[in-house]
CSV table of C-alpha atoms and ligand atoms in Angstrom, one decimal:
chain,number,residue,atom,x,y,z
A,28,MET,CA,375.8,-36.1,155.4
A,29,PRO,CA,373.3,-34.3,157.6
A,30,MET,CA,370.5,-36.3,159.1
A,31,LEU,CA,367.0,-35.1,159.8
A,32,ASP,CA,366.6,-33.9,163.4
A,33,ALA,CA,365.6,-36.8,165.6
A,34,ALA,CA,362.7,-35.0,167.2
A,35,ALA,CA,361.2,-34.2,163.9
A,36,GLU,CA,361.5,-37.8,162.9
A,37,ARG,CA,359.7,-38.9,165.9
A,38,ALA,CA,357.0,-36.4,165.3
A,39,GLU,CA,356.7,-37.7,161.8
A,40,LYS,CA,356.4,-41.3,162.8
A,41,GLY,CA,353.4,-40.3,165.0
A,42,ALA,CA,351.8,-38.6,162.0
A,43,ALA,CA,348.1,-38.4,161.4
A,44,PRO,CA,346.3,-41.4,159.9
A,45,GLY,CA,346.9,-41.8,156.2
A,46,GLN,CA,350.3,-40.2,156.6
A,47,ASP,CA,353.4,-42.3,156.1
A,48,ALA,CA,356.3,-42.6,158.5
A,49,ALA,CA,359.5,-40.7,157.9
A,50,PRO,CA,362.6,-42.2,156.4
A,51,THR,CA,366.2,-41.4,156.9
A,52,ILE,CA,368.0,-39.4,154.2
A,53,GLU,CA,370.4,-41.4,152.0
A,54,GLN,CA,373.5,-40.1,150.3
A,55,THR,CA,372.9,-39.0,146.7
A,56,SER,CA,374.4,-36.6,144.2
A,57,VAL,CA,372.8,-33.7,145.9
A,58,ALA,CA,373.1,-33.4,149.7
A,59,GLY,CA,369.6,-34.6,150.5
A,60,GLU,CA,366.8,-36.9,149.3
A,61,PRO,CA,365.0,-36.6,146.0
A,62,CYS,CA,361.3,-36.2,146.3
A,63,VAL,CA,358.3,-34.6,144.5
A,64,LEU,CA,356.9,-31.4,145.9
A,65,LEU,CA,353.3,-30.6,144.8
A,66,LYS,CA,351.8,-27.2,145.0
A,67,LEU,CA,348.1,-27.2,145.4
A,68,GLY,CA,345.7,-24.7,143.9
A,69,GLU,CA,342.1,-23.9,144.9
A,70,ILE,CA,342.1,-26.7,147.4
A,71,VAL,CA,344.1,-24.4,149.7
A,72,LEU,CA,341.3,-21.9,149.8
A,73,LYS,CA,338.5,-24.2,150.9
A,74,GLY,CA,338.6,-23.5,154.6
A,75,LYS,CA,336.9,-26.1,156.7
A,76,ASN,CA,336.6,-28.7,154.0
A,77,ARG,CA,340.3,-28.4,153.2
A,78,GLU,CA,341.2,-31.6,155.1
A,79,LEU,CA,338.7,-33.6,153.1
A,80,PHE,CA,340.0,-32.3,149.9
A,81,GLU,CA,343.6,-33.0,150.8
A,82,ARG,CA,342.7,-36.5,151.8
A,83,ARG,CA,340.9,-37.0,148.4
A,84,LEU,CA,343.9,-35.7,146.6
A,85,GLN,CA,346.3,-37.9,148.5
A,86,ASN,CA,344.2,-41.0,147.6
A,87,ASN,CA,344.1,-39.9,144.0
A,88,ILE,CA,347.9,-39.5,144.0
A,89,ARG,CA,348.4,-43.0,145.4
A,90,ALA,CA,346.0,-44.4,142.8
A,91,ALA,CA,347.7,-42.7,140.0
A,92,VAL,CA,351.1,-44.1,141.0
A,93,LYS,CA,349.8,-47.6,141.4
A,94,GLY,CA,350.2,-48.4,137.7
A,95,LEU,CA,353.9,-47.5,137.8
A,96,GLY,CA,354.6,-50.2,140.4
A,97,ILE,CA,356.6,-47.7,142.5
A,98,LYS,CA,356.3,-47.7,146.2
A,99,ILE,CA,355.6,-44.2,147.5
A,100,GLN,CA,354.9,-42.3,150.7
A,101,VAL,CA,352.7,-39.2,150.8
A,102,TRP,CA,352.9,-36.4,153.3
A,103,GLN,CA,350.7,-33.5,153.7
A,104,ARG,CA,352.5,-30.3,154.6
A,105,GLU,CA,351.0,-26.9,154.9
A,106,GLY,CA,349.6,-26.1,151.4
A,107,VAL,CA,351.9,-28.6,149.7
A,108,ILE,CA,352.1,-32.4,149.4
A,109,VAL,CA,355.4,-34.3,149.4
A,110,VAL,CA,355.7,-37.6,147.6
A,111,ARG,CA,358.8,-39.7,148.2
A,112,THR,CA,359.7,-43.1,146.8
A,113,GLU,CA,360.8,-45.9,149.0
A,114,SER,CA,363.8,-46.6,146.9
A,115,GLY,CA,364.9,-43.0,146.5
A,116,GLU,CA,366.1,-43.8,143.0
A,117,LEU,CA,366.2,-40.7,140.7
A,118,ALA,CA,364.5,-42.5,137.8
A,119,GLU,CA,361.6,-43.5,140.0
A,120,VAL,CA,361.2,-40.1,141.5
A,121,ASP,CA,361.2,-38.6,137.9
A,122,ALA,CA,358.5,-41.1,136.8
A,123,VAL,CA,356.3,-40.2,139.8
A,124,ALA,CA,356.8,-36.5,139.0
A,125,ARG,CA,355.7,-37.0,135.4
A,126,ARG,CA,352.6,-39.0,136.5
A,127,MET,CA,351.7,-36.2,138.9
A,128,THR,CA,351.1,-33.7,136.0
A,129,ASP,CA,347.8,-35.6,135.2
A,130,VAL,CA,346.4,-35.5,138.7
A,131,MET,CA,343.7,-32.9,139.1
A,132,GLY,CA,344.1,-30.4,141.9
A,133,ILE,CA,347.9,-30.0,141.5
A,134,VAL,CA,349.1,-26.7,140.2
A,135,TRP,CA,352.9,-27.2,140.1
A,136,VAL,CA,355.0,-30.3,140.2
A,137,HIS,CA,358.6,-29.9,141.4
A,138,ARG,CA,361.4,-32.4,141.6
A,139,ALA,CA,362.9,-31.3,144.9
A,140,TRP,CA,365.6,-32.2,147.4
A,141,ARG,CA,364.6,-32.7,150.9
A,142,VAL,CA,367.3,-31.8,153.3
A,143,ALA,CA,367.9,-31.5,157.0
A,144,LYS,CA,366.6,-28.3,158.6
A,145,GLU,CA,370.0,-26.7,158.9
A,146,VAL,CA,371.6,-23.8,157.2
A,147,ASP,CA,374.7,-25.8,156.2
A,148,ALA,CA,372.6,-28.6,154.6
A,149,THR,CA,370.6,-26.0,152.7
A,150,VAL,CA,373.6,-24.3,151.4
A,151,GLN,CA,375.2,-27.6,150.3
A,152,ALA,CA,372.0,-28.7,148.5
A,153,ALA,CA,371.8,-25.3,146.7
A,154,LEU,CA,375.5,-25.6,145.7
A,155,ASP,CA,375.0,-29.2,144.4
A,156,LEU,CA,371.9,-28.2,142.4
A,157,VAL,CA,373.7,-25.4,140.6
A,158,GLY,CA,376.7,-27.7,140.1
A,159,GLN,CA,374.4,-30.1,138.2
A,160,HIS,CA,373.6,-27.5,135.5
A,161,PRO,CA,376.6,-27.4,133.2
A,162,ALA,CA,374.9,-24.9,130.8
A,163,LEU,CA,374.4,-22.5,133.6
A,164,LEU,CA,377.9,-22.9,134.8
A,165,ARG,CA,379.3,-22.0,131.4
A,166,LYS,CA,377.4,-18.8,131.1
A,167,GLY,CA,374.3,-17.6,133.0
A,168,ALA,CA,372.9,-15.8,136.0
A,169,PHE,CA,371.1,-17.2,139.0
A,170,ALA,CA,368.7,-16.1,141.7
A,171,ILE,CA,367.9,-17.6,145.1
A,172,ARG,CA,364.3,-17.4,146.2
A,173,ALA,CA,363.8,-18.5,149.8
A,174,ARG,CA,360.6,-18.6,151.9
A,175,ARG,CA,359.9,-19.9,155.4
A,176,ARG,CA,356.8,-21.8,156.2
A,177,ASP,CA,358.3,-22.2,159.7
A,178,LYS,CA,359.1,-18.8,161.0
A,179,ARG,CA,361.1,-20.3,163.9
A,180,PHE,CA,363.9,-21.1,161.5
A,181,PRO,CA,366.7,-18.9,162.8
A,182,ILE,CA,367.4,-17.1,159.5
A,183,THR,CA,364.9,-14.9,157.7
A,184,SER,CA,364.1,-15.5,154.0
A,185,SER,CA,365.9,-12.5,152.8
A,186,ASP,CA,369.0,-13.3,154.8
A,187,LEU,CA,368.9,-16.9,153.5
A,188,ASN,CA,368.8,-15.4,150.0
A,189,VAL,CA,371.9,-13.3,150.6
A,190,LEU,CA,373.7,-16.1,152.4
A,191,VAL,CA,373.1,-18.9,149.9
A,192,GLY,CA,373.6,-16.4,147.0
A,193,ALA,CA,377.0,-15.4,148.3
A,194,LYS,CA,378.1,-19.1,148.6
A,195,VAL,CA,377.0,-19.9,145.1
A,196,GLN,CA,378.7,-16.9,143.8
A,197,GLU,CA,381.9,-17.7,145.6
A,198,ARG,CA,381.9,-21.3,144.5
A,199,TYR,CA,381.0,-20.9,140.8
A,200,ASP,CA,381.8,-17.3,140.1
A,201,LEU,CA,378.3,-16.7,138.6
A,202,PRO,CA,376.4,-13.4,138.5
A,203,VAL,CA,373.2,-12.9,140.4
A,204,ASN,CA,370.2,-11.6,138.4
A,205,LEU,CA,367.0,-11.2,140.3
A,206,LYS,CA,364.9,-9.9,137.4
A,207,ARG,CA,365.9,-12.3,134.6
A,208,PRO,CA,367.8,-15.2,136.0
A,209,ASP,CA,368.7,-18.3,133.9
A,210,MET,CA,368.2,-20.5,136.9
A,211,VAL,CA,366.3,-20.0,140.1
A,212,VAL,CA,367.0,-22.0,143.2
A,213,PHE,CA,364.0,-22.2,145.4
A,214,ILE,CA,364.4,-22.8,149.1
A,215,GLU,CA,361.3,-23.6,151.2
A,216,VAL,CA,361.8,-24.0,155.0
A,217,ASP,CA,359.1,-26.3,156.2
A,218,GLN,CA,358.1,-27.6,159.7
A,219,ARG,CA,360.3,-30.7,159.5
A,220,GLU,CA,362.8,-30.1,156.7
A,221,VAL,CA,363.9,-27.8,154.0
A,222,PHE,CA,363.1,-28.3,150.3
A,223,VAL,CA,365.5,-27.1,147.7
A,224,PHE,CA,364.5,-27.2,144.0
A,225,THR,CA,364.7,-25.5,140.6
A,226,ASP,CA,361.8,-24.8,138.2
A,227,GLY,CA,358.9,-27.2,137.9
A,228,THR,CA,356.2,-28.4,135.5
A,229,PRO,CA,352.7,-27.0,135.5
A,230,GLY,CA,350.2,-29.4,136.9
A,231,ALA,CA,346.6,-30.0,135.6
A,232,GLY,CA,345.1,-27.6,138.1
A,233,GLY,CA,341.4,-27.8,139.0
A,234,LEU,CA,339.9,-29.9,141.8
A,235,PRO,CA,340.7,-33.5,142.9
A,236,VAL,CA,338.5,-36.0,140.9
A,237,GLY,CA,335.6,-37.2,143.0
A,238,MET,CA,335.4,-34.0,145.1
A,239,SER,CA,332.4,-32.7,143.2
A,240,GLY,CA,330.5,-36.1,142.9
A,241,ARG,CA,329.8,-38.3,139.9
A,242,ALA,CA,328.3,-37.7,136.5
A,243,LEU,CA,327.8,-39.6,133.2
A,244,VAL,CA,329.5,-38.4,129.9
A,245,LEU,CA,327.7,-39.0,126.6
A,246,MET,CA,330.8,-40.1,124.7
A,247,SER,CA,330.7,-40.2,120.9
A,248,GLY,CA,333.9,-41.1,119.0
A,249,GLY,CA,334.2,-37.4,118.1
A,250,ILE,CA,336.5,-34.6,119.1
A,251,ASP,CA,334.3,-32.7,121.5
A,252,SER,CA,333.0,-35.2,124.1
A,253,PRO,CA,336.4,-36.3,125.4
A,254,VAL,CA,337.4,-32.7,125.9
A,255,ALA,CA,334.1,-32.1,127.7
A,256,ALA,CA,334.8,-35.1,130.0
A,257,TYR,CA,338.3,-33.8,130.7
A,258,ARG,CA,337.0,-30.3,131.7
A,259,MET,CA,334.4,-31.8,134.1
A,260,MET,CA,336.9,-34.2,135.7
A,261,ARG,CA,339.1,-31.2,136.2
A,262,ARG,CA,336.3,-29.6,138.2
A,263,GLY,CA,336.3,-32.6,140.5
A,264,LEU,CA,333.7,-34.9,138.9
A,265,ARG,CA,334.4,-38.6,138.7
A,266,VAL,CA,332.8,-39.6,135.4
A,267,ASP,CA,331.4,-42.8,133.8
A,268,PHE,CA,331.1,-43.0,130.0
A,269,LEU,CA,328.2,-44.0,127.8
A,270,HIS,CA,328.6,-44.6,124.0
A,271,PHE,CA,325.8,-45.3,121.5
A,272,SER,CA,326.9,-47.3,118.6
A,273,GLY,CA,324.9,-47.6,115.3
A,274,MET,CA,325.1,-51.3,115.5
A,275,PRO,CA,323.8,-53.5,113.9
A,276,PHE,CA,323.7,-51.0,111.0
A,277,THR,CA,327.3,-49.8,111.5
A,278,GLY,CA,330.6,-51.6,112.2
A,279,PRO,CA,332.2,-51.7,115.7
A,280,GLU,CA,334.7,-49.0,114.8
A,281,SER,CA,333.1,-46.3,116.9
A,282,ILE,CA,333.2,-48.6,119.9
A,283,TYR,CA,336.9,-49.1,119.4
A,284,LYS,CA,337.4,-45.3,119.3
A,285,ALA,CA,335.3,-44.7,122.4
A,286,TYR,CA,337.3,-47.4,124.2
A,287,ALA,CA,340.6,-45.9,123.1
A,288,LEU,CA,339.4,-42.4,124.1
A,289,VAL,CA,338.3,-43.6,127.6
A,290,ARG,CA,341.6,-45.4,128.1
A,291,GLU,CA,343.4,-42.1,127.4
A,292,LEU,CA,341.1,-40.1,129.7
A,293,ASP,CA,341.5,-42.7,132.4
A,294,LYS,CA,344.9,-41.2,133.2
A,295,PHE,CA,343.1,-38.3,134.9
A,296,GLN,CA,340.9,-40.4,137.2
A,297,GLY,CA,341.6,-44.2,137.1
A,298,GLY,CA,339.0,-47.0,137.3
A,299,SER,CA,337.0,-45.6,134.3
A,300,ARG,CA,333.9,-47.5,133.1
A,301,LEU,CA,332.6,-47.4,129.5
A,302,TYR,CA,329.1,-48.5,128.7
A,303,VAL,CA,328.1,-49.2,125.1
A,304,VAL,CA,324.5,-49.3,123.9
A,305,PRO,CA,323.6,-50.6,120.4
A,306,PHE,CA,321.4,-47.9,119.1
A,307,GLY,CA,320.8,-48.7,115.5
A,308,LYS,CA,317.4,-50.4,115.9
A,309,ALA,CA,316.1,-47.5,118.0
A,310,GLN,CA,317.2,-45.1,115.4
A,311,GLN,CA,315.3,-47.1,112.8
A,312,GLN,CA,312.2,-47.1,114.9
A,313,ILE,CA,312.4,-43.3,115.2
A,314,LYS,CA,312.7,-43.0,111.5
A,315,SER,CA,309.7,-45.4,111.0
A,316,SER,CA,307.6,-43.2,113.3
A,317,GLY,CA,308.0,-40.4,110.7
A,318,ALA,CA,310.4,-38.1,112.6
A,319,ASP,CA,311.8,-36.8,109.3
A,320,ARG,CA,313.6,-33.5,109.8
A,321,LEU,CA,313.4,-34.1,113.6
A,322,GLN,CA,315.3,-37.4,113.3
A,323,ILE,CA,318.6,-36.1,114.9
A,324,VAL,CA,317.0,-34.1,117.8
A,325,ALA,CA,314.6,-37.1,118.5
A,326,GLN,CA,317.7,-39.4,118.6
A,327,ARG,CA,319.6,-37.1,120.9
A,328,ARG,CA,316.6,-36.9,123.2
A,329,LEU,CA,316.4,-40.7,123.3
A,330,MET,CA,320.1,-40.9,124.1
A,331,LEU,CA,319.6,-38.4,126.9
A,332,LYS,CA,316.6,-40.3,128.3
A,333,THR,CA,318.6,-43.6,128.2
A,334,ALA,CA,321.6,-41.8,129.8
A,335,GLU,CA,319.3,-40.6,132.6
A,336,VAL,CA,318.3,-44.2,133.4
A,337,VAL,CA,321.9,-45.3,133.3
A,338,ALA,CA,323.1,-42.3,135.5
A,339,HIS,CA,320.4,-43.2,138.0
A,340,ASN,CA,321.7,-46.7,138.3
A,341,LEU,CA,325.3,-45.5,138.7
A,342,GLY,CA,324.6,-42.8,141.1
A,343,GLY,CA,325.4,-40.0,138.6
A,344,ALA,CA,324.0,-36.6,139.4
A,345,ALA,CA,324.4,-35.0,136.0
A,346,LEU,CA,324.9,-35.7,132.3
A,347,ILE,CA,327.8,-34.2,130.3
A,348,THR,CA,327.8,-33.6,126.6
A,349,GLY,CA,330.3,-32.0,124.1
A,350,ASP,CA,327.7,-29.5,122.8
A,351,SER,CA,329.0,-26.2,121.5
A,352,LEU,CA,326.5,-23.5,120.6
A,353,GLY,CA,325.8,-23.4,116.9
A,354,GLN,CA,328.5,-26.0,116.0
A,355,VAL,CA,326.0,-28.3,114.2
A,356,SER,CA,322.3,-28.2,113.5
A,357,SER,CA,321.4,-30.1,116.7
A,358,GLN,CA,323.2,-27.4,118.8
A,359,THR,CA,321.1,-24.3,118.0
A,360,MET,CA,319.5,-22.5,121.0
A,361,GLN,CA,316.1,-23.9,120.1
A,362,ASN,CA,317.4,-27.4,119.7
A,363,ILE,CA,319.4,-27.3,123.0
A,364,THR,CA,316.3,-26.1,124.7
A,365,ALA,CA,314.4,-29.1,123.3
A,366,LEU,CA,317.2,-31.4,124.5
A,367,ASP,CA,317.1,-30.0,128.0
A,368,ASP,CA,313.4,-30.7,128.0
A,369,ALA,CA,314.0,-34.5,127.5
A,370,VAL,CA,315.4,-35.2,131.0
A,371,GLY,CA,315.2,-34.1,134.6
A,372,LEU,CA,318.9,-34.3,135.3
A,373,PRO,CA,321.1,-31.2,134.6
A,374,ILE,CA,323.0,-31.4,131.3
A,375,LEU,CA,326.5,-30.0,131.8
A,376,ARG,CA,328.0,-28.5,128.6
A,377,PRO,CA,331.5,-27.3,129.4
A,378,LEU,CA,332.3,-26.5,125.7
A,379,ILE,CA,329.2,-24.4,125.0
A,380,GLY,CA,331.1,-21.2,124.5
A,381,MET,CA,334.2,-22.6,122.8
A,382,ASP,CA,335.3,-22.4,119.2
A,383,LYS,CA,336.1,-25.7,117.4
A,384,THR,CA,339.8,-24.5,117.0
A,385,GLU,CA,340.0,-24.1,120.8
A,386,ILE,CA,338.4,-27.4,121.4
A,387,MET,CA,340.8,-29.1,119.0
A,388,ALA,CA,343.8,-27.4,120.7
A,389,GLU,CA,342.8,-28.8,124.0
A,390,ALA,CA,342.1,-32.3,122.5
A,391,ARG,CA,345.6,-32.2,121.1
A,392,ARG,CA,347.1,-31.3,124.5
A,393,ILE,CA,345.3,-34.1,126.3
A,394,HIS,CA,346.2,-36.6,123.5
A,395,THR,CA,342.7,-37.5,122.4
A,396,LEU,CA,342.7,-35.6,119.1
A,397,ALA,CA,344.5,-38.3,117.1
A,398,ILE,CA,342.1,-41.0,118.3
A,399,SER,CA,339.0,-38.9,117.6
A,400,GLU,CA,340.3,-38.2,114.0
A,401,LEU,CA,340.4,-41.9,113.1
A,402,PRO,CA,337.7,-42.9,110.6
A,403,ASP,CA,334.5,-44.4,111.9
A,404,GLU,CA,330.8,-44.6,111.1
A,405,ASP,CA,329.1,-42.5,113.7
A,406,CYS,CA,325.6,-43.7,114.6
A,407,CYS,CA,324.2,-40.2,113.9
A,408,THR,CA,325.3,-40.2,110.3
A,409,VAL,CA,323.2,-43.2,109.4
A,410,LEU,CA,319.5,-42.4,108.9
A,411,THR,CA,320.3,-38.7,108.8
A,412,PRO,CA,317.6,-36.6,107.0
A,413,ARG,CA,318.8,-34.5,104.1
A,414,ARG,CA,317.7,-31.3,105.9
A,415,ALA,CA,317.9,-31.3,109.7
A,416,GLU,CA,315.5,-29.1,111.7
A,417,THR,CA,317.3,-26.3,113.5
A,418,ARG,CA,314.2,-25.1,115.3
A,419,ALA,CA,312.7,-28.2,116.8
A,420,LYS,CA,309.4,-27.8,118.6
A,421,ILE,CA,309.2,-29.6,121.9
A,422,GLU,CA,305.5,-30.4,121.2
A,423,ASP,CA,306.3,-32.2,118.0
A,424,LEU,CA,309.1,-34.2,119.7
A,425,ARG,CA,306.8,-35.2,122.5
A,426,GLN,CA,304.3,-36.5,119.9
A,427,ILE,CA,306.9,-38.7,118.3
A,428,GLU,CA,307.9,-40.0,121.7
A,429,LYS,CA,304.4,-40.8,122.6
A,430,ARG,CA,303.9,-42.9,119.5
A,431,LEU,CA,307.2,-44.7,120.2
A,432,ASP,CA,306.8,-45.0,124.0
A,433,ALA,CA,310.2,-43.5,124.3
A,434,GLY,CA,310.2,-43.9,128.1
A,435,GLU,CA,310.0,-47.6,127.8
A,436,MET,CA,312.6,-47.6,124.9
A,437,ALA,CA,315.0,-45.8,127.2
A,438,GLU,CA,314.5,-48.3,130.0
A,439,GLN,CA,315.1,-51.2,127.5
A,440,LEU,CA,318.2,-49.6,126.0
A,441,ALA,CA,319.6,-49.0,129.5
A,442,THR,CA,319.4,-52.8,130.1
A,443,SER,CA,321.1,-53.7,126.8
A,444,LEU,CA,324.4,-52.1,127.6
A,445,GLN,CA,327.8,-53.7,127.7
A,446,GLU,CA,330.4,-52.7,130.3
A,447,HIS,CA,334.1,-52.2,129.5
A,448,ARG,CA,336.9,-51.1,131.8
A,449,PRO,CA,339.5,-49.3,129.7
A,450,SER,CA,342.6,-48.6,131.9
A,451,TYR,CA,345.4,-46.1,131.2
A,452,GLY,CA,348.0,-48.7,132.3
A,453,GLU,CA,347.0,-51.3,129.7
A,454,PRO,CA,348.8,-51.4,126.3
A,455,PRO,CA,346.9,-50.1,123.3
A,456,ALA,CA,345.0,-52.8,121.3
B,528,ATP,P1,331.6,-34.9,119.2
B,528,ATP,O1,332.8,-34.4,118.6
B,528,ATP,O2,331.7,-35.1,120.7
B,528,ATP,O3,331.1,-36.2,118.6
B,528,ATP,P2,329.8,-33.3,117.6
B,528,ATP,O4,330.3,-32.0,117.3
B,528,ATP,O5,330.0,-34.4,116.6
B,528,ATP,O6,330.4,-33.8,119.0
B,528,ATP,P3,327.0,-34.1,117.9
B,528,ATP,O7,327.3,-35.3,117.1
B,528,ATP,O8,325.8,-33.3,117.7
B,528,ATP,O9,328.3,-33.1,117.9
B,528,ATP,O10,327.0,-34.5,119.4
B,528,ATP,C1,326.9,-33.6,120.4
B,528,ATP,C2,327.1,-34.4,121.7
B,528,ATP,O11,326.1,-35.4,121.8
B,528,ATP,C3,328.4,-35.1,121.8
B,528,ATP,O12,329.5,-34.2,122.2
B,528,ATP,C4,328.1,-36.2,122.8
B,528,ATP,O13,328.2,-35.7,124.1
B,528,ATP,C5,326.7,-36.6,122.4
B,528,ATP,N1,326.7,-37.7,121.4
B,528,ATP,C6,326.6,-37.6,120.1
B,528,ATP,N2,326.7,-38.8,119.5
B,528,ATP,C7,326.9,-39.7,120.5
B,528,ATP,C8,327.0,-41.1,120.6
B,528,ATP,N3,327.0,-41.9,119.5
B,528,ATP,N4,327.2,-41.7,121.8
B,528,ATP,C9,327.2,-40.9,122.9
B,528,ATP,N5,327.0,-39.6,122.9
B,528,ATP,C10,326.9,-39.0,121.7
B,529,MG,MG1,329.6,-36.6,117.1
């Protein structure tokens, strides 16, 4: 069993702050130690800020694994991150790898074998990996794809391909097919060790959560707003959630849905907070003020004004909604313009150009669709006028708000909220 070179180990132990010390490699079914190798996307391109981004991602990785109760170590390598478990048990490494597919900023997740930086150890790991694939051994072709991040390694990538390929062929009598292989063995020579692995799983991509700052999502119980939240988390925003319930004129079902949705979305960021505002009485006041066909847009403006106060208190720099152009009457160009007029904060609308079918496909993929489709009584469906205005005039809306003192109403609503902390780790209600 090869051991890591002692000098490399010492270098590792003196690693930069936030980096974990190196272990010794234990005997396992493949000649090496199982680990998770993470390929980073855009983060690699960010020049000077790169270190900050990498540190943010490392912290997010640690936070994501916390709920699993598995002890890990995280190492930054050039353009990749290595996660190893303290136990080295395969089941634990697999669980960590699965969890990594929800962490924003990671493009590929590979279950890899970390082996000593020696040609013999590399060949042995490749042989073992191929040997673990009975289907391939019965009938199939393979390819070796090697690359060196450390050019001091005595063998070039193409020579390594030829050498390891020849050994695999000799041992298993399998054909090589570089164009359409049934199995690819990747070999990456790093500064301190060699990684050997087969295909991986696509990661979530995007930027690490928190890197772009903080924003507040207006979260209905519907299909769109959870997808909007997901999209903006994926661009590096840490988000808080604000839900308006129709209570006391509706039941609490919409709150349960918002809670379940946030618990599902929490897997992408951790530590999520959901704020719930009872909005029914405010809706009734809007109605009494004679809003008539402007009822829905006036409600949405009051939601936005309230959200602006809440965002201010939470340090949020933007509001996020699930609006999609033309999807419902409140989402015409004129009405969207009237909504933007209600607040000073930017309103981010990541779904603005998406079709409903596309939004639904994404909701299914991130596991929010089934929750969104549960029945509830949305606050916007009570007190809805028979014909909603599609071309709301800002002046008319301002008149209504003047009569109501909407600014004061928003301040009041922002103090009446309830805080919840739906967490991905907790069992469903
Ligand atoms: P969704 O599927 O997200 O409910 P929708 O297609 O039903 O969206 P609207 O009801 O017009 O469209 O809402 C548009 C956006 O306004 C929502 O995506 C959400 O961001 C916000 N919103 C609507 N209702 C609420 C609510 N009760 N609480 C918080 N935000 C809301
Ligand atoms: Mg809705």
